[in-house]
PDB file of C-alpha atoms in Angstrom:
ATOM      1  CA  MET G   1     176.997 193.564 103.351  1.00 91.00           C
ATOM      2  CA  LEU G   2     178.248 191.626 106.393  1.00 97.00           C
ATOM      3  CA  ARG G   3     179.955 188.175 105.770  1.00 98.00           C
ATOM      4  CA  ILE G   4     180.863 185.445 108.194  1.00 98.00           C
ATOM      5  CA  GLY G   5     183.332 182.430 108.397  1.00 98.00           C
ATOM      6  CA  ASN G   6     184.424 179.936 110.435  1.00 97.00           C
ATOM      7  CA  GLY G   7     187.901 178.693 110.885  1.00 98.00           C
ATOM      8  CA  TYR G   8     189.556 175.652 112.519  1.00 97.00           C
ATOM      9  CA  ASP G   9     193.087 174.332 112.662  1.00 97.00           C
ATOM     10  CA  VAL G  10     194.864 171.171 114.495  1.00 97.00           C
ATOM     11  CA  HIS G  11     198.518 170.290 115.092  1.00 96.00           C
ATOM     12  CA  ARG G  12     200.384 167.746 116.788  1.00 95.00           C
ATOM     13  CA  LEU G  13     202.791 169.245 119.935  1.00 95.00           C
ATOM     14  CA  VAL G  14     206.342 168.005 119.730  1.00 95.00           C
ATOM     15  CA  GLU G  15     209.464 168.861 121.200  1.00 95.00           C
ATOM     16  CA  GLY G  16     211.784 170.533 119.682  1.00 93.00           C
ATOM     17  CA  ARG G  17     209.713 173.166 118.074  1.00 95.00           C
ATOM     18  CA  LYS G  18     208.245 176.550 119.083  1.00 94.00           C
ATOM     19  CA  LEU G  19     204.680 177.380 120.628  1.00 96.00           C
ATOM     20  CA  MET G  20     203.284 179.790 118.040  1.00 96.00           C
ATOM     21  CA  LEU G  21     200.018 181.425 119.007  1.00 97.00           C
ATOM     22  CA  GLY G  22     198.588 184.102 117.319  1.00 97.00           C
ATOM     23  CA  GLY G  23     202.116 185.107 115.850  1.00 96.00           C
ATOM     24  CA  PHE G  24     203.362 185.077 119.667  1.00 97.00           C
ATOM     25  CA  GLU G  25     205.971 182.502 121.051  1.00 96.00           C
ATOM     26  CA  VAL G  26     204.390 181.008 123.744  1.00 96.00           C
ATOM     27  CA  PRO G  27     207.326 179.521 126.450  1.00 95.00           C
ATOM     28  CA  HIS G  28     206.869 175.970 126.550  1.00 95.00           C
ATOM     29  CA  THR G  29     208.764 172.656 126.522  1.00 94.00           C
ATOM     30  CA  LYS G  30     206.945 171.777 123.532  1.00 95.00           C
ATOM     31  CA  GLY G  31     205.881 173.479 120.252  1.00 92.00           C
ATOM     32  CA  VAL G  32     203.408 172.630 116.844  1.00 92.00           C
ATOM     33  CA  LEU G  33     204.604 170.328 114.492  1.00 91.00           C
ATOM     34  CA  GLY G  34     203.060 171.913 111.055  1.00 87.00           C
ATOM     35  CA  HIS G  35     205.011 172.670 107.307  1.00 87.00           C
ATOM     36  CA  SER G  36     204.768 175.956 108.403  1.00 89.00           C
ATOM     37  CA  ASP G  37     205.109 177.397 111.773  1.00 91.00           C
ATOM     38  CA  GLY G  38     202.212 175.816 112.803  1.00 92.00           C
ATOM     39  CA  ASP G  39     200.425 178.696 114.661  1.00 96.00           C
ATOM     40  CA  VAL G  40     196.975 176.978 114.723  1.00 97.00           C
ATOM     41  CA  LEU G  41     195.605 180.415 115.893  1.00 98.00           C
ATOM     42  CA  LEU G  42     196.379 182.099 113.079  1.00 98.00           C
ATOM     43  CA  HIS G  43     195.490 179.087 110.808  1.00 97.00           C
ATOM     44  CA  ALA G  44     192.027 179.214 111.883  1.00 98.00           C
ATOM     45  CA  ILE G  45     191.654 183.184 111.685  1.00 98.00           C
ATOM     46  CA  THR G  46     193.236 183.279 108.216  1.00 98.00           C
ATOM     47  CA  ASP G  47     190.894 180.360 107.262  1.00 97.00           C
ATOM     48  CA  ALA G  48     187.899 181.872 108.266  1.00 98.00           C
ATOM     49  CA  ILE G  49     188.443 184.920 106.485  1.00 98.00           C
ATOM     50  CA  ILE G  50     188.508 183.015 103.287  1.00 98.00           C
ATOM     51  CA  GLY G  51     185.298 181.419 104.217  1.00 98.00           C
ATOM     52  CA  ALA G  52     183.837 184.980 104.743  1.00 98.00           C
ATOM     53  CA  LEU G  53     185.405 185.834 101.531  1.00 98.00           C
ATOM     54  CA  GLY G  54     183.520 182.756 100.230  1.00 97.00           C
ATOM     55  CA  LEU G  55     186.864 181.927  98.532  1.00 97.00           C
ATOM     56  CA  GLY G  56     187.585 177.960  99.598  1.00 95.00           C
ATOM     57  CA  ASP G  57     189.704 176.977 102.523  1.00 93.00           C
ATOM     58  CA  ILE G  58     193.770 177.822 103.620  1.00 91.00           C
ATOM     59  CA  GLY G  59     194.925 174.470 101.813  1.00 90.00           C
ATOM     60  CA  LEU G  60     193.775 176.313  98.085  1.00 92.00           C
ATOM     61  CA  TYR G  61     196.039 179.172  99.038  1.00 91.00           C
ATOM     62  CA  PHE G  62     198.903 177.704 101.327  1.00 91.00           C
ATOM     63  CA  PRO G  63     199.240 173.400 100.526  1.00 83.00           C
ATOM     64  CA  ASP G  64     201.498 171.488 102.598  1.00 85.00           C
ATOM     65  CA  ASN G  65     203.573 169.925 100.095  1.00 87.00           C
ATOM     66  CA  ASP G  66     204.049 173.450  98.382  1.00 86.00           C
ATOM     67  CA  GLU G  67     208.303 173.247  99.693  1.00 87.00           C
ATOM     68  CA  ASN G  68     207.922 177.203  99.469  1.00 86.00           C
ATOM     69  CA  LEU G  69     205.975 177.137 102.516  1.00 81.00           C
ATOM     70  CA  LYS G  70     208.186 174.753 104.053  1.00 88.00           C
ATOM     71  CA  ASP G  71     208.559 177.274 108.228  1.00 80.00           C
ATOM     72  CA  ILE G  72     207.188 179.883 106.785  1.00 90.00           C
ATOM     73  CA  LYS G  73     205.617 182.417 109.754  1.00 94.00           C
ATOM     74  CA  SER G  74     201.769 181.980 109.569  1.00 94.00           C
ATOM     75  CA  SER G  75     201.951 185.596 109.945  1.00 96.00           C
ATOM     76  CA  ILE G  76     202.831 186.118 106.508  1.00 96.00           C
ATOM     77  CA  LEU G  77     200.173 183.672 104.683  1.00 96.00           C
ATOM     78  CA  LEU G  78     197.768 185.783 107.219  1.00 97.00           C
ATOM     79  CA  GLU G  79     198.967 189.184 106.135  1.00 98.00           C
ATOM     80  CA  LYS G  80     198.449 187.733 102.336  1.00 97.00           C
ATOM     81  CA  ILE G  81     194.677 186.643 103.577  1.00 98.00           C
ATOM     82  CA  ASN G  82     194.017 190.035 104.649  1.00 98.00           C
ATOM     83  CA  ASN G  83     195.242 191.690 101.552  1.00 97.00           C
ATOM     84  CA  ILE G  84     193.244 189.614  99.056  1.00 97.00           C
ATOM     85  CA  MET G  85     190.125 190.743 101.729  1.00 98.00           C
ATOM     86  CA  LEU G  86     191.138 194.503 101.926  1.00 97.00           C
ATOM     87  CA  GLU G  87     191.217 194.433  97.967  1.00 97.00           C
ATOM     88  CA  LYS G  88     187.743 193.000  97.681  1.00 97.00           C
ATOM     89  CA  LYS G  89     186.892 195.859  99.673  1.00 97.00           C
ATOM     90  CA  TYR G  90     186.231 194.071 103.452  1.00 98.00           C
ATOM     91  CA  GLU G  91     187.082 194.714 106.562  1.00 97.00           C
ATOM     92  CA  ILE G  92     187.095 193.057 109.932  1.00 98.00           C
ATOM     93  CA  MET G  93     184.534 193.595 112.113  1.00 98.00           C
ATOM     94  CA  ASN G  94     185.467 191.566 114.676  1.00 97.00           C
ATOM     95  CA  ILE G  95     187.298 188.216 115.997  1.00 98.00           C
ATOM     96  CA  ASP G  96     186.472 185.531 118.235  1.00 98.00           C
ATOM     97  CA  SER G  97     188.676 182.635 118.936  1.00 98.00           C
ATOM     98  CA  ILE G  98     189.730 179.513 120.709  1.00 98.00           C
ATOM     99  CA  ILE G  99     192.624 178.224 121.401  1.00 98.00           C
ATOM    100  CA  VAL G 100     192.470 174.291 123.077  1.00 98.00           C
ATOM    101  CA  ILE G 101     195.421 173.066 124.821  1.00 97.00           C
ATOM    102  CA  GLN G 102     195.971 171.466 128.030  1.00 96.00           C
ATOM    103  CA  LYS G 103     198.956 173.122 128.947  1.00 95.00           C
ATOM    104  CA  PRO G 104     200.883 175.568 129.762  1.00 95.00           C
ATOM    105  CA  LYS G 105     197.937 177.983 130.796  1.00 95.00           C
ATOM    106  CA  LEU G 106     197.604 180.565 128.431  1.00 96.00           C
ATOM    107  CA  LYS G 107     196.181 183.368 130.674  1.00 96.00           C
ATOM    108  CA  PRO G 108     198.782 185.749 131.253  1.00 96.00           C
ATOM    109  CA  TYR G 109     199.941 185.808 127.086  1.00 97.00           C
ATOM    110  CA  ILE G 110     196.331 186.334 126.123  1.00 98.00           C
ATOM    111  CA  ASP G 111     196.856 189.962 125.794  1.00 98.00           C
ATOM    112  CA  GLU G 112     200.039 189.558 124.077  1.00 98.00           C
ATOM    113  CA  ILE G 113     198.669 187.187 121.759  1.00 98.00           C
ATOM    114  CA  ARG G 114     195.530 189.288 120.644  1.00 98.00           C
ATOM    115  CA  LYS G 115     198.035 192.774 119.841  1.00 98.00           C
ATOM    116  CA  SER G 116     200.002 190.476 117.637  1.00 98.00           C
ATOM    117  CA  ILE G 117     196.986 189.701 115.788  1.00 98.00           C
ATOM    118  CA  ALA G 118     196.067 192.643 115.683  1.00 98.00           C
ATOM    119  CA  ASP G 119     199.004 194.285 114.830  1.00 98.00           C
ATOM    120  CA  ILE G 120     199.333 191.622 111.862  1.00 98.00           C
ATOM    121  CA  LEU G 121     195.781 192.698 110.346  1.00 98.00           C
ATOM    122  CA  LYS G 122     196.279 196.239 111.370  1.00 98.00           C
ATOM    123  CA  ILE G 123     193.196 196.442 113.060  1.00 98.00           C
ATOM    124  CA  ASP G 124     191.889 197.540 116.612  1.00 98.00           C
ATOM    125  CA  VAL G 125     192.954 195.210 119.442  1.00 98.00           C
ATOM    126  CA  GLU G 126     189.604 195.135 120.759  1.00 98.00           C
ATOM    127  CA  LEU G 127     188.295 193.730 117.592  1.00 98.00           C
ATOM    128  CA  VAL G 128     190.205 190.730 118.288  1.00 98.00           C
ATOM    129  CA  ASN G 129     188.855 188.255 121.154  1.00 98.00           C
ATOM    130  CA  VAL G 130     191.349 185.186 122.249  1.00 98.00           C
ATOM    131  CA  LYS G 131     189.781 182.534 124.569  1.00 98.00           C
ATOM    132  CA  ALA G 132     191.898 179.729 126.057  1.00 97.00           C
ATOM    133  CA  LYS G 133     190.394 176.386 127.052  1.00 97.00           C
ATOM    134  CA  THR G 134     191.497 172.792 127.938  1.00 95.00           C
ATOM    135  CA  GLU G 135     189.447 169.393 127.481  1.00 92.00           C
ATOM    136  CA  GLU G 136     189.909 168.496 131.174  1.00 92.00           C
ATOM    137  CA  LYS G 137     192.924 166.210 130.066  1.00 92.00           C
ATOM    138  CA  LEU G 138     190.360 164.657 127.817  1.00 90.00           C
ATOM    139  CA  GLY G 139     191.516 163.220 124.051  1.00 92.00           C
ATOM    140  CA  PHE G 140     194.500 164.500 122.290  1.00 92.00           C
ATOM    141  CA  THR G 141     194.477 168.265 123.613  1.00 91.00           C
ATOM    142  CA  GLY G 142     193.781 166.838 126.921  1.00 91.00           C
ATOM    143  CA  ASP G 143     196.802 164.097 127.077  1.00 92.00           C
ATOM    144  CA  GLU G 144     199.032 167.169 125.996  1.00 93.00           C
ATOM    145  CA  SER G 145     200.049 165.181 122.328  1.00 94.00           C
ATOM    146  CA  GLY G 146     198.252 168.409 120.042  1.00 95.00           C
ATOM    147  CA  VAL G 147     196.518 171.908 120.085  1.00 97.00           C
ATOM    148  CA  LYS G 148     193.337 172.942 118.000  1.00 97.00           C
ATOM    149  CA  SER G 149     191.993 176.777 117.419  1.00 98.00           C
ATOM    150  CA  TYR G 150     188.550 177.470 115.967  1.00 98.00           C
ATOM    151  CA  CYS G 151     187.728 181.128 114.829  1.00 98.00           C
ATOM    152  CA  VAL G 152     184.376 182.928 113.842  1.00 98.00           C
ATOM    153  CA  VAL G 153     184.841 186.366 111.919  1.00 98.00           C
ATOM    154  CA  LEU G 154     182.570 188.892 110.910  1.00 98.00           C
ATOM    155  CA  LEU G 155     183.392 191.112 107.564  1.00 98.00           C
ATOM    156  CA  GLN G 156     181.865 193.929 106.396  1.00 97.00           C
ATOM    157  CA  ARG G 157     182.315 196.039 102.757  1.00 95.00           C
ATOM    158  CA  ARG G 158     184.040 199.301 103.321  1.00 87.00           C
ATOM    159  CA  GLY G 159     181.921 201.780 103.218  1.00 79.00           C
ATOM    160  CA  ASP G 160     178.686 200.037 104.350  1.00 65.00           C
ATOM    161  CA  ASP G 161     176.800 201.724 107.443  1.00 61.00           C
ATOM    162  CA  LYS G 162     178.427 200.535 110.703  1.00 56.00           C
ATOM    163  CA  ILE G 163     176.173 198.179 112.695  1.00 50.00           C
TER     164      ILE G 163
END
């Protein structure tokens, strides 16, 4: 059985915070404002897995008013959802994601971001695709006040024949 899920997340960029993307710290003058470390890419992936499993959304598992989650690494949240996915006997067939940010240019970091995600999920890096886009200086990402991420994930029940 195959299941597909999509995820989305958005956060404001501010000075004095780290820019975490895919569990990797990208050097930049601004970082992500969030209740956790604000990693929009890991949040989108987490949300996509939850959606593929038909279990609601990330806010049901990790509410942004839970003080126990203040400044938590988003990789920990993704690991928890990955464990739920594995308990339900599903595995990731592939992840396709997009980060939308004007600056910095992410091309030099894409391979490290992909590897970080693969390491968190304990999957082959070839199952993880990350694309970086700008919005040509339009909107809140274009004026460098925010960052957003989209993700689609395909799951397969373990033991089913591979596609």
